[in-house]
PDB file of C-alpha atoms and ligand atoms in Angstrom:
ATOM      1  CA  UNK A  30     -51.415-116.934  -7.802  1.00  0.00           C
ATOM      2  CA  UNK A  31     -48.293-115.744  -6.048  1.00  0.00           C
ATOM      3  CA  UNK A  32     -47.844-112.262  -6.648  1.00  0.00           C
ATOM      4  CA  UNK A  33     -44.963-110.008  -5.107  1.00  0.00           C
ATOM      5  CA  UNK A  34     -44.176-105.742  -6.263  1.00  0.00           C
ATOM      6  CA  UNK A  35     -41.102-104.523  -5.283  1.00  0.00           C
ATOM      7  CA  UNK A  36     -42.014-100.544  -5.007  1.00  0.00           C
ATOM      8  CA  UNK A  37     -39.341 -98.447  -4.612  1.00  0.00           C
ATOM      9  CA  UNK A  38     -40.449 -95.138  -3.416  1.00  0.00           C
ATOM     10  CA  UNK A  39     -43.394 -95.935  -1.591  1.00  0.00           C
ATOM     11  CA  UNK A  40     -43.777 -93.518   2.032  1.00  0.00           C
ATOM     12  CA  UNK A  41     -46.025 -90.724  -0.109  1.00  0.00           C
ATOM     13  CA  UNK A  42     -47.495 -89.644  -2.767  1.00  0.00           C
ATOM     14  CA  UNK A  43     -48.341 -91.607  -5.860  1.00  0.00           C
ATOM     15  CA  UNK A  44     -46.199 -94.461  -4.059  1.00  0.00           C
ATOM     16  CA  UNK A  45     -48.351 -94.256  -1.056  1.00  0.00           C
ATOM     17  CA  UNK A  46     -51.461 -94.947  -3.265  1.00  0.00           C
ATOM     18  CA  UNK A  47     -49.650 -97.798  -5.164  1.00  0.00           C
ATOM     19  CA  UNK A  48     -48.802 -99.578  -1.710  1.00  0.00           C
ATOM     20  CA  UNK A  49     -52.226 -99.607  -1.031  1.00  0.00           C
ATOM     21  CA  UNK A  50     -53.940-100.679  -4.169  1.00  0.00           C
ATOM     22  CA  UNK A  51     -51.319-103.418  -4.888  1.00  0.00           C
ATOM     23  CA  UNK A  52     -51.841-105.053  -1.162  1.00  0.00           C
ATOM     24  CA  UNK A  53     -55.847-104.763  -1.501  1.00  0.00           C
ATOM     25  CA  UNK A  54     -55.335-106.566  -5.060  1.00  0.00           C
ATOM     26  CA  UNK A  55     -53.410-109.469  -3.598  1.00  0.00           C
ATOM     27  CA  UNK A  56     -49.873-108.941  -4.237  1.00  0.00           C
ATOM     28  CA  UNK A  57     -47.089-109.530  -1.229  1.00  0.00           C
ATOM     29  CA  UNK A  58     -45.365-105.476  -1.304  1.00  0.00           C
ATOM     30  CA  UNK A  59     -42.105-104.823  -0.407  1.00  0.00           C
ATOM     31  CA  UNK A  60     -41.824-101.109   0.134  1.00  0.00           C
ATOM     32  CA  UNK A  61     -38.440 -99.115   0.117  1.00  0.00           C
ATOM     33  CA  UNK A  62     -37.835 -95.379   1.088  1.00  0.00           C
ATOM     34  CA  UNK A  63     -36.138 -93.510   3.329  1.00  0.00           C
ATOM     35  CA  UNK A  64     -39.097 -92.982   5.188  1.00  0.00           C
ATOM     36  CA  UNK A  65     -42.062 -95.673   5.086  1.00  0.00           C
ATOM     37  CA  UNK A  66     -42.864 -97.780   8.034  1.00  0.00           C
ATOM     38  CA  UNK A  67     -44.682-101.098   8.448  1.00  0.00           C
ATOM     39  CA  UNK A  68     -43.848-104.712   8.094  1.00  0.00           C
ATOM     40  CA  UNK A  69     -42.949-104.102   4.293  1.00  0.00           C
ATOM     41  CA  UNK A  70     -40.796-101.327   4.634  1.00  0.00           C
ATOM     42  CA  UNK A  71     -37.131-101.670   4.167  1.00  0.00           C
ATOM     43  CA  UNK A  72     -35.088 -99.021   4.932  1.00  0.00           C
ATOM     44  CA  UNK A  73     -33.508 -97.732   1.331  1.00  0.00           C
ATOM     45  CA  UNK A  74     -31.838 -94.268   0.592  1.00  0.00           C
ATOM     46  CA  UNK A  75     -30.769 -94.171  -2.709  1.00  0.00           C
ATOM     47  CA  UNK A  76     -28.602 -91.144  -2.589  1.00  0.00           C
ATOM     48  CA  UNK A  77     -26.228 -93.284  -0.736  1.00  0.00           C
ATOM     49  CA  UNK A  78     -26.113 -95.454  -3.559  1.00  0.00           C
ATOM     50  CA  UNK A  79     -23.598 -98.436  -2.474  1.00  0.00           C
ATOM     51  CA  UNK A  80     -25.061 -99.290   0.512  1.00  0.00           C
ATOM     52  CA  UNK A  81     -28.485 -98.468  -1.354  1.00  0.00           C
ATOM     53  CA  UNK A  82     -27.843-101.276  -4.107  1.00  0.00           C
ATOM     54  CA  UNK A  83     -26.460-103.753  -1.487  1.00  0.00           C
ATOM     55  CA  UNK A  84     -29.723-103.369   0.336  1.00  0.00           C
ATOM     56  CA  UNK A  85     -31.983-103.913  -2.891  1.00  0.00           C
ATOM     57  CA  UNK A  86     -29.800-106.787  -3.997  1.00  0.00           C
ATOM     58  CA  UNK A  87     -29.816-108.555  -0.947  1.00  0.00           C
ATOM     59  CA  UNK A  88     -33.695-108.225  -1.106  1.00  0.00           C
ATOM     60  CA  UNK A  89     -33.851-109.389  -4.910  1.00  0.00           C
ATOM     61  CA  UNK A  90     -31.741-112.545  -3.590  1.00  0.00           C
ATOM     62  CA  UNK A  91     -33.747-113.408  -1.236  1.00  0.00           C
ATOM     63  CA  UNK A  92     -37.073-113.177  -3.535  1.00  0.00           C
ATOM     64  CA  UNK A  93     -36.203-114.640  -6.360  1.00  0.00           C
ATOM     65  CA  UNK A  94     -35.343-117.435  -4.301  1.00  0.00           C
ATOM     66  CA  UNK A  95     -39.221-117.904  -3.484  1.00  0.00           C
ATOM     67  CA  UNK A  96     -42.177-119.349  -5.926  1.00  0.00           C
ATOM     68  CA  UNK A  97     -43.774-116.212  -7.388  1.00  0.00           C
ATOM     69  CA  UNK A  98     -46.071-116.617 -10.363  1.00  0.00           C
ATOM     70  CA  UNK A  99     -45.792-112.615 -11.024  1.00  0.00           C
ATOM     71  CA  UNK A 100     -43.189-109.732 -10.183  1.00  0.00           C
ATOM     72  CA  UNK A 101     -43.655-106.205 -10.657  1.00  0.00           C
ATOM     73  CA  UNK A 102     -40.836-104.156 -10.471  1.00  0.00           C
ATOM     74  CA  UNK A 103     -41.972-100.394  -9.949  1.00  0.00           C
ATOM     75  CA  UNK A 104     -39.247 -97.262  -9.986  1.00  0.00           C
ATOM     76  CA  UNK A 105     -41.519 -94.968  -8.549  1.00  0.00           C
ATOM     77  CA  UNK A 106     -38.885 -92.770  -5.844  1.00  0.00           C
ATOM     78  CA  UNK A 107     -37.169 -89.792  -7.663  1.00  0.00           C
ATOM     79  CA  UNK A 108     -36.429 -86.011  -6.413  1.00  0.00           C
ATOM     80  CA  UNK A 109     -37.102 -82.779  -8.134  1.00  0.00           C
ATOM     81  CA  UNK A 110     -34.118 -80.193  -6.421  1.00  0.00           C
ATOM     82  CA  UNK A 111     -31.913 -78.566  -6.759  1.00  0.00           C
ATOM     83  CA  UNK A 112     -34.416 -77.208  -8.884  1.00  0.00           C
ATOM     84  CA  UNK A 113     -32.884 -73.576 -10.986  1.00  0.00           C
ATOM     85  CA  UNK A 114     -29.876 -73.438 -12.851  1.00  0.00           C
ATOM     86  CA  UNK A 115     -26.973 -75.339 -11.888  1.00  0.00           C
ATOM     87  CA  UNK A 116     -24.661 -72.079 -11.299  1.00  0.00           C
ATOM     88  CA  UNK A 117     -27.378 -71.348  -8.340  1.00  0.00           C
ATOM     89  CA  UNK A 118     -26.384 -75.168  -6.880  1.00  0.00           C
ATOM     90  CA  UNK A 119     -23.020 -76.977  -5.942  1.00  0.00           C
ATOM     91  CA  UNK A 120     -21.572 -80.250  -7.937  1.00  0.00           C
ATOM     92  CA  UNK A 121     -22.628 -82.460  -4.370  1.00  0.00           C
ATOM     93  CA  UNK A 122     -26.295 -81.565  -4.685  1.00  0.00           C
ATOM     94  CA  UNK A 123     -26.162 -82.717  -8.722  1.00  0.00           C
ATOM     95  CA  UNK A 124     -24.933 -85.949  -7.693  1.00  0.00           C
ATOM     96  CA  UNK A 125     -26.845 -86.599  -5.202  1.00  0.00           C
ATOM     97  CA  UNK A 126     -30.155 -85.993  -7.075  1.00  0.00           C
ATOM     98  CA  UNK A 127     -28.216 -88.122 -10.272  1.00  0.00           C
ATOM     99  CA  UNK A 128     -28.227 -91.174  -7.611  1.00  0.00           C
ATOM    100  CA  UNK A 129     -31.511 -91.020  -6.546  1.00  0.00           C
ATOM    101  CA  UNK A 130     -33.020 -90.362 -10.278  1.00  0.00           C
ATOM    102  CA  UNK A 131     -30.814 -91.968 -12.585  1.00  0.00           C
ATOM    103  CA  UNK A 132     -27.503 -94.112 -11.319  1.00  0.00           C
ATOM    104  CA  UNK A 133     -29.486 -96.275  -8.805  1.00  0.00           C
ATOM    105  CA  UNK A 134     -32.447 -96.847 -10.889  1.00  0.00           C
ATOM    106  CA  UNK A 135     -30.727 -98.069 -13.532  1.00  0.00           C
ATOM    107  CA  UNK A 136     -28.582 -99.958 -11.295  1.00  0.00           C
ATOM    108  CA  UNK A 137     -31.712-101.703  -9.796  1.00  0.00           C
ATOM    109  CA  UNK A 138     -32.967-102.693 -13.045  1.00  0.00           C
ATOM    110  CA  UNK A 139     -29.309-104.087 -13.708  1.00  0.00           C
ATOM    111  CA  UNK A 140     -29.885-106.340 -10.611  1.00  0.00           C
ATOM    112  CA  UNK A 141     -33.357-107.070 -11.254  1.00  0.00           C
ATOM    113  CA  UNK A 142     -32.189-108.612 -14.863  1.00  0.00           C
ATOM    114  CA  UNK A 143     -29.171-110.386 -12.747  1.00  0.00           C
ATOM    115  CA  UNK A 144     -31.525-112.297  -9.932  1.00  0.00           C
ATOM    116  CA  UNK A 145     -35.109-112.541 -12.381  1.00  0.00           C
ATOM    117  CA  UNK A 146     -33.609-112.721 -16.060  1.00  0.00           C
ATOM    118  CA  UNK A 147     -34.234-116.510 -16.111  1.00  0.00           C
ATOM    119  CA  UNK A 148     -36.753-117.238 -13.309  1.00  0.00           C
ATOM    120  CA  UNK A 149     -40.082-118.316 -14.858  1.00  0.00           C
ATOM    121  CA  UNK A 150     -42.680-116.142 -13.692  1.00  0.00           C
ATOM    122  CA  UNK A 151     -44.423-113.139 -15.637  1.00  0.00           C
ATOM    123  CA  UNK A 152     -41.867-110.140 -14.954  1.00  0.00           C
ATOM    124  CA  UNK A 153     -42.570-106.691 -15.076  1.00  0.00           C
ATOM    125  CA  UNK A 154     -39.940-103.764 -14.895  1.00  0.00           C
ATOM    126  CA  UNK A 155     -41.684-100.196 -14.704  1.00  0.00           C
ATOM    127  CA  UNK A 156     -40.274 -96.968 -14.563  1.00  0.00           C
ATOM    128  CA  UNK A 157     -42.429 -93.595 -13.257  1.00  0.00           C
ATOM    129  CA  UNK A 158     -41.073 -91.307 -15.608  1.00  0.00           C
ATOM    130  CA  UNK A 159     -42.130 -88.022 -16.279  1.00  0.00           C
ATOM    131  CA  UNK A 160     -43.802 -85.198 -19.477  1.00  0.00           C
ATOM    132  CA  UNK A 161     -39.804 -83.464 -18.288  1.00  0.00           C
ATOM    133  CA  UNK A 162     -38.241 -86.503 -20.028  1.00  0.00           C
ATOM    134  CA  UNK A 163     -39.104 -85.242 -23.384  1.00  0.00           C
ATOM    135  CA  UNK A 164     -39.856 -80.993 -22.768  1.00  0.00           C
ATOM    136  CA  UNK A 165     -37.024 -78.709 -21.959  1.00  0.00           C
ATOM    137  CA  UNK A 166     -38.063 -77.123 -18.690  1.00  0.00           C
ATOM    138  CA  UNK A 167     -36.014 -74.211 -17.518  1.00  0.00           C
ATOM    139  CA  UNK A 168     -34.431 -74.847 -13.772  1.00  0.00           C
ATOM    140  CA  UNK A 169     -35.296 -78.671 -14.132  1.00  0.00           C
ATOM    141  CA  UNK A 170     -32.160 -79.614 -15.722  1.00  0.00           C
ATOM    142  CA  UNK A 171     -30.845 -82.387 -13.500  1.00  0.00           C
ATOM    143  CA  UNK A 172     -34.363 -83.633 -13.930  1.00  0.00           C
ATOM    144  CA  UNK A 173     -35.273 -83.557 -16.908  1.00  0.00           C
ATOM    145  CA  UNK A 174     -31.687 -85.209 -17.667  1.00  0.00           C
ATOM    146  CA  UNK A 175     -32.331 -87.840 -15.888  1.00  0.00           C
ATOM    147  CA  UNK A 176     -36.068 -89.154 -16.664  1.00  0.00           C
ATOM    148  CA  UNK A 177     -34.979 -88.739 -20.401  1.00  0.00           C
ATOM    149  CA  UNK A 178     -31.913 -91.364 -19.338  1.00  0.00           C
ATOM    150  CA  UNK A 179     -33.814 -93.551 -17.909  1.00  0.00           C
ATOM    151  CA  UNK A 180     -36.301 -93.590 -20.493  1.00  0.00           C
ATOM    152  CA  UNK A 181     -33.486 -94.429 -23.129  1.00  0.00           C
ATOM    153  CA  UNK A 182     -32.160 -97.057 -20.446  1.00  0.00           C
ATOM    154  CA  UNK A 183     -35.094 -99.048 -20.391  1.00  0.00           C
ATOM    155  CA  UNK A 184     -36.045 -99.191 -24.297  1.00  0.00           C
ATOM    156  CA  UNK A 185     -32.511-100.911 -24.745  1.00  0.00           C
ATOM    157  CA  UNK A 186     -32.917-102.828 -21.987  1.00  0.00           C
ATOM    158  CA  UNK A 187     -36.743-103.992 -23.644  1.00  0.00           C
ATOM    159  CA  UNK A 188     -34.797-104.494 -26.978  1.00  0.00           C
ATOM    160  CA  UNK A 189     -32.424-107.068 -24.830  1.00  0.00           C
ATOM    161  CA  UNK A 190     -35.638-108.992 -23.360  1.00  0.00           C
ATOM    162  CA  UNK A 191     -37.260-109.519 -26.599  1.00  0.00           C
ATOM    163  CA  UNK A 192     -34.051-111.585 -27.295  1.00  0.00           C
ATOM    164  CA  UNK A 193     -34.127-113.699 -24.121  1.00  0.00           C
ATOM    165  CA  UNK A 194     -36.110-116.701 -23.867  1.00  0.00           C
ATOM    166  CA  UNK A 195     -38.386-115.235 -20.960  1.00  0.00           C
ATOM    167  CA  UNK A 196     -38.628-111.819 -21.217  1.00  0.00           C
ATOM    168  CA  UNK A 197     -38.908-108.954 -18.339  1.00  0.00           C
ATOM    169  CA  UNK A 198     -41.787-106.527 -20.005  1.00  0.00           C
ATOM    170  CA  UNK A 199     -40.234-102.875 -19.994  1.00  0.00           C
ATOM    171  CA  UNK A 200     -43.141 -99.854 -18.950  1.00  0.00           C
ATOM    172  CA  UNK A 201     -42.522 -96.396 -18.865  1.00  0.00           C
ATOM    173  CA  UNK A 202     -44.800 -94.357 -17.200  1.00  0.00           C
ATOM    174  CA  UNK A 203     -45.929 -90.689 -17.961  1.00  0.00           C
ATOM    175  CA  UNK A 204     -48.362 -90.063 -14.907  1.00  0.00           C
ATOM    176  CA  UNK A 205     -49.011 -86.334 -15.580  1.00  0.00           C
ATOM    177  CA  UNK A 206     -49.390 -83.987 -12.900  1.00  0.00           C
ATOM    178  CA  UNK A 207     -50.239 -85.217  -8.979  1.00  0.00           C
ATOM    179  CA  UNK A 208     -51.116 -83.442  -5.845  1.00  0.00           C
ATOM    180  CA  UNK A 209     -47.705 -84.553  -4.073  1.00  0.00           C
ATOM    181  CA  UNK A 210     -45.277 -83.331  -2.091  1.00  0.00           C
ATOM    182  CA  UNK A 211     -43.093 -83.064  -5.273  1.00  0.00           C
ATOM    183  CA  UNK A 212     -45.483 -80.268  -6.555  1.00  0.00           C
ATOM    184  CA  UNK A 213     -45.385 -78.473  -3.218  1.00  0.00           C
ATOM    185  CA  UNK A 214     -41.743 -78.267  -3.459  1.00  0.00           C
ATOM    186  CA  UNK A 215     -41.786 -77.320  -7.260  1.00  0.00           C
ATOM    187  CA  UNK A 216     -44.684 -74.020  -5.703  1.00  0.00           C
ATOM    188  CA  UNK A 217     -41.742 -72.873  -3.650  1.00  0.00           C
ATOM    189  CA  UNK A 218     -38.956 -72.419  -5.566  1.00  0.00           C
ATOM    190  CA  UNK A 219     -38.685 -68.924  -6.986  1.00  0.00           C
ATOM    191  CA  UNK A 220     -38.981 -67.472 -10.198  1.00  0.00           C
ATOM    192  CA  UNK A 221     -35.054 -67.076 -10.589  1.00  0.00           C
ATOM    193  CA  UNK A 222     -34.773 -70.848 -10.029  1.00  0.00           C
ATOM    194  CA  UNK A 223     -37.792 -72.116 -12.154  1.00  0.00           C
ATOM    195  CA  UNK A 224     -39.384 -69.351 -14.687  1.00  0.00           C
ATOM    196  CA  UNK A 225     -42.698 -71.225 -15.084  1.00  0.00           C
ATOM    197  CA  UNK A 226     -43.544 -71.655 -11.265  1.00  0.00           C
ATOM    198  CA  UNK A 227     -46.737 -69.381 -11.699  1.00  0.00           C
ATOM    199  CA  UNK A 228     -47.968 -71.841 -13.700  1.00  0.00           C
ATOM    200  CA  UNK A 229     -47.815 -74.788 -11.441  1.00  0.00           C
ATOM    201  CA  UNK A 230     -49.279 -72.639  -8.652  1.00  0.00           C
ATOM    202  CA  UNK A 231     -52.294 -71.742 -11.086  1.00  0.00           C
ATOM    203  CA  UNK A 232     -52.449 -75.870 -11.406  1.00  0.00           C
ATOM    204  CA  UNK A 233     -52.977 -76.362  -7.553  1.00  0.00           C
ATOM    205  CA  UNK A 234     -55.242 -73.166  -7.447  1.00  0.00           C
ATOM    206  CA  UNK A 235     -57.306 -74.645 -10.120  1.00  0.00           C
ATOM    207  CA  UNK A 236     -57.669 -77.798  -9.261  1.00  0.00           C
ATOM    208  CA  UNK A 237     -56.135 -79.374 -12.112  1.00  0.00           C
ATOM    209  CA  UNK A 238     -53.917 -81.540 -10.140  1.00  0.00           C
ATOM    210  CA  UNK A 239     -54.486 -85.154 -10.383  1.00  0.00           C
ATOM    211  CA  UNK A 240     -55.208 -87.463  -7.399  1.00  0.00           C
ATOM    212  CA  UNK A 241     -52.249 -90.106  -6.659  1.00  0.00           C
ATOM    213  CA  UNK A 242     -54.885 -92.971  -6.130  1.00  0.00           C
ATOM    214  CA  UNK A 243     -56.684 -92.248  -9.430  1.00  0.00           C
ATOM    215  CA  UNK A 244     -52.974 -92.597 -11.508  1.00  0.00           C
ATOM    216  CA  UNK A 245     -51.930 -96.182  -9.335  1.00  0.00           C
ATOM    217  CA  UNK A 246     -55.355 -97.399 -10.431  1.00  0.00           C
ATOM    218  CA  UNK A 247     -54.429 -96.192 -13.747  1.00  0.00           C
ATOM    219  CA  UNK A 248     -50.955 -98.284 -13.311  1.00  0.00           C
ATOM    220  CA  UNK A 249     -52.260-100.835 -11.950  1.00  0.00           C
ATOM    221  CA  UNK A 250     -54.963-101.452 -14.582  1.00  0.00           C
ATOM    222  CA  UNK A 251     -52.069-100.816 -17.626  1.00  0.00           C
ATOM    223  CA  UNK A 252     -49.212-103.002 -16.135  1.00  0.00           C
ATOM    224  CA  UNK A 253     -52.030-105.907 -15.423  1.00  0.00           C
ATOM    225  CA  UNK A 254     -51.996-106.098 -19.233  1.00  0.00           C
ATOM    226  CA  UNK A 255     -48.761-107.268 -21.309  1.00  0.00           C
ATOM    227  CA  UNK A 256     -46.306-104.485 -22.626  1.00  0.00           C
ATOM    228  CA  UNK A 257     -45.575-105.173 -25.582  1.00  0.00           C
ATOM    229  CA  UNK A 258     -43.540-101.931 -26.376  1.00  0.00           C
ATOM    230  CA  UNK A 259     -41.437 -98.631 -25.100  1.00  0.00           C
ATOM    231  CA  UNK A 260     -43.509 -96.331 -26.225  1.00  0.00           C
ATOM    232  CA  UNK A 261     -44.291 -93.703 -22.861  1.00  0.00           C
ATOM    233  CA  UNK A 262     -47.656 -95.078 -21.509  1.00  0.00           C
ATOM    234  CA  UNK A 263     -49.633 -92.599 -20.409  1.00  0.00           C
ATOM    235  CA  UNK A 264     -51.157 -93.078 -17.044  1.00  0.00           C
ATOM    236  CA  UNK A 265     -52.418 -89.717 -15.809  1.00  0.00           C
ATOM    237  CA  UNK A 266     -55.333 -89.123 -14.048  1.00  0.00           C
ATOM    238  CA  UNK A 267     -56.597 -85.755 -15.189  1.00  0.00           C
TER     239      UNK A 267
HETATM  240  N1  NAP B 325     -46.120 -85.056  -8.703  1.00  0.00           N
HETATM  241  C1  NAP B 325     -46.123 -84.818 -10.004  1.00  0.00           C
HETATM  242  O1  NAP B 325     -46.830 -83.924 -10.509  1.00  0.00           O
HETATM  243  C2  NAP B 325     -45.269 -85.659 -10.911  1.00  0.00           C
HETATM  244  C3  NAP B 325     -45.301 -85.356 -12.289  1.00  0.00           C
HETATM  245  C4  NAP B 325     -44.550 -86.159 -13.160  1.00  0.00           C
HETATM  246  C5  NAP B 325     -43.810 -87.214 -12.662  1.00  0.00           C
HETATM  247  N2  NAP B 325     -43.809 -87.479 -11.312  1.00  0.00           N
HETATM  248  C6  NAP B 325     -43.040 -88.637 -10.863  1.00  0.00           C
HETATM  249  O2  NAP B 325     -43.898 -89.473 -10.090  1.00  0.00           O
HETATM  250  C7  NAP B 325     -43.108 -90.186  -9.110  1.00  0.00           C
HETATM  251  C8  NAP B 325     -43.744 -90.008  -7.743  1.00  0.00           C
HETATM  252  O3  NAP B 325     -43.712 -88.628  -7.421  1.00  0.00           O
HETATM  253  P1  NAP B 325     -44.524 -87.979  -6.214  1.00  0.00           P
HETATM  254  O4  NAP B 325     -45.092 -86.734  -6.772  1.00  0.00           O
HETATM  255  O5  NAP B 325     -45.388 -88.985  -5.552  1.00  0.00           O
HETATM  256  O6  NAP B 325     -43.294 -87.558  -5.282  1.00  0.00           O
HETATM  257  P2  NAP B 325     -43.122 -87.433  -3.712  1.00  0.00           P
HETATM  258  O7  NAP B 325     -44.426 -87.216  -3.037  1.00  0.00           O
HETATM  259  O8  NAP B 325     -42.047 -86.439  -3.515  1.00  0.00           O
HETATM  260  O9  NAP B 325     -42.597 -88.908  -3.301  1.00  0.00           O
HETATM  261  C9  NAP B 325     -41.336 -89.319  -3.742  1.00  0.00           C
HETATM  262  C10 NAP B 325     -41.041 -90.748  -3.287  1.00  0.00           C
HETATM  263  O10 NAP B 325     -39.664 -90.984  -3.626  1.00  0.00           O
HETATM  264  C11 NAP B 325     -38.962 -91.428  -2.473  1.00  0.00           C
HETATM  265  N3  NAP B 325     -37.594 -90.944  -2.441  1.00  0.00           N
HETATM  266  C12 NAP B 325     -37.162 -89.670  -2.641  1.00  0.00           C
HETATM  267  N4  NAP B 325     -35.839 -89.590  -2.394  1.00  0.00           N
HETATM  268  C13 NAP B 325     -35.440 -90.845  -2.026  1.00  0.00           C
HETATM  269  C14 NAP B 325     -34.197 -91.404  -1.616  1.00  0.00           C
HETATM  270  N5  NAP B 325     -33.081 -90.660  -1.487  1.00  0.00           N
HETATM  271  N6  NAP B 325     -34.135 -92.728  -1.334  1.00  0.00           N
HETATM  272  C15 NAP B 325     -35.256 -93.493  -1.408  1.00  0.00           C
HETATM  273  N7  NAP B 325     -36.461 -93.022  -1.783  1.00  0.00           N
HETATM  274  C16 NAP B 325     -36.550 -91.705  -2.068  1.00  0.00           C
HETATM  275  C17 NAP B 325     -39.749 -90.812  -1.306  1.00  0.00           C
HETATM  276  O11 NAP B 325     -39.519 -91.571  -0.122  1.00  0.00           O
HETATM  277  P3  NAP B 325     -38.674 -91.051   1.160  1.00  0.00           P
HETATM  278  O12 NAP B 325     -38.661 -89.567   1.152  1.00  0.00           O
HETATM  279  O13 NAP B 325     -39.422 -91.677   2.296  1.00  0.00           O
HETATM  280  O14 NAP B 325     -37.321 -91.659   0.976  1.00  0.00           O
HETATM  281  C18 NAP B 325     -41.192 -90.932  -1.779  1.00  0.00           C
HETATM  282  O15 NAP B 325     -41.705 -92.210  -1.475  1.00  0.00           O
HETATM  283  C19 NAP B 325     -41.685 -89.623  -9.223  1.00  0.00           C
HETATM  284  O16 NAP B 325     -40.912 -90.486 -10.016  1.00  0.00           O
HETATM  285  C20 NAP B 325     -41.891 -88.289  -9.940  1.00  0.00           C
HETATM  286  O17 NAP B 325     -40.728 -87.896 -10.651  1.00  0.00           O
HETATM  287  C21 NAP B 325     -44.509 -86.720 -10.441  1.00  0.00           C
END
């Protein structure tokens, strides 16, 4: 079996841990970040979002014009900041953090439909959302905006595969709380920015942070299974 994930987001945290288990479970990886290295890596940063797209859909070209029995599609990269309210912030940083989180992910999974809509394989299009997609978080604005988007993007976007003859299967991921760098940079900000950052340094203090390997096996395991729906598939690891 030919297997090939495109993993976008994949230089740390739970991406780090998804390169890895995906390569020891057979499949060809093709990494993209702004800062991953290795023979799988391709230079991506999505907050520069037209040379970003012309990078992923030369890659998607170039793939779907190989013999691949299976292809995972996994959204993993995203930012947190500006985290705070956006009078504390300037209209650049918003759309910056919009690119990365919510214009060039849907704009990959626009591209992904264009180059694998009709190749016959089994095709999988998964989106690392986020518990901010559905709770109003004070200071996470931009955030929580965007995962919520997203979200909405890809259940239309599962309601347009089930009418196509070979369907891509839509996933979106809630993978709870990770030790990452994105909840280091969440225990800085201050309590003018983000009222409930007590509570995410309790999490760390505690322990009560997940590992990134034990959610990838998690997504790994759920994605090797057919999706048959939109509902938010929970994939945490705590
Ligand atoms: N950590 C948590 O508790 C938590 C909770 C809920 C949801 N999540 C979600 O889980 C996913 C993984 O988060 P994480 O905690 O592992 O975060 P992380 O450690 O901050 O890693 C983020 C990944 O996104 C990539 N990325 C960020 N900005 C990028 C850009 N401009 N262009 C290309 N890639 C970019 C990073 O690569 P480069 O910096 O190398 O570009 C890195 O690979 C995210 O979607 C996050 O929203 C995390």
């Amino acid at each position: 079996m030919a297997k090939v994930c495109i993993l976008i987001g994949g230089s740390r945290g739970l991406g780090k841990s998804l390169l890895a288990l995906y390569q020891q479970q057979g499949f060809t990886v093709l990494e993209l970040s702004r800062s991953g290295s290795g023979d799988e890596h391709l230079e991506l940063d999505m907050s520069r979002r037209e040379a970003a797209i012309d990078t992923v859909d030369r890659m998607l070209a170039d793939l779907a014009r190989e013999r691949w029995d299976e292809v995972q599609l996994i959204i993993n990269a995203a930012t947190i900041g500006p985290i705070g309210p956006l009078a504390l912030s300037e209209p650049k940083q918003w759309w910056q953090h919009l690119d990365v989180n919510f214009t060039v992910p849907i704009s990959i999974l626009g591209r992904y439909q264009y180059h694998f809509g009709a190749y016959p394989a089994r095709k999988v299009a998964a989106f690392v959302s986020s518990g901010a997609a559905h709770s109003a978080i004070d200071g996470w604005g931009l955030y929580c905006a965007s995962k919520a988007g997203v979200n909405h993007f890809l259940r239309v976007m599962a309601a347009e595969q089930s009418l196509q003859p070979l369907p891509i299967e839509c996933a979106i991921l809630d993978p709870g709380v990770m030790a990452t760098q994105m909840q280091a940079t969440l225990r800085e900000a201050s309590v003018a920015q983000f009222s409930q950052v007590q509570s995410f340094i309790q999490l760390h203090q505690n322990g009560q942070l997940a590992a990134p390997e034990t959610v990838a096996q998690n997504i790994y395991r759920r994605l090797a299974e057919p999706v048959s729906h939109t509902e938010v598939l929970d994939v945490s690891g705590y």
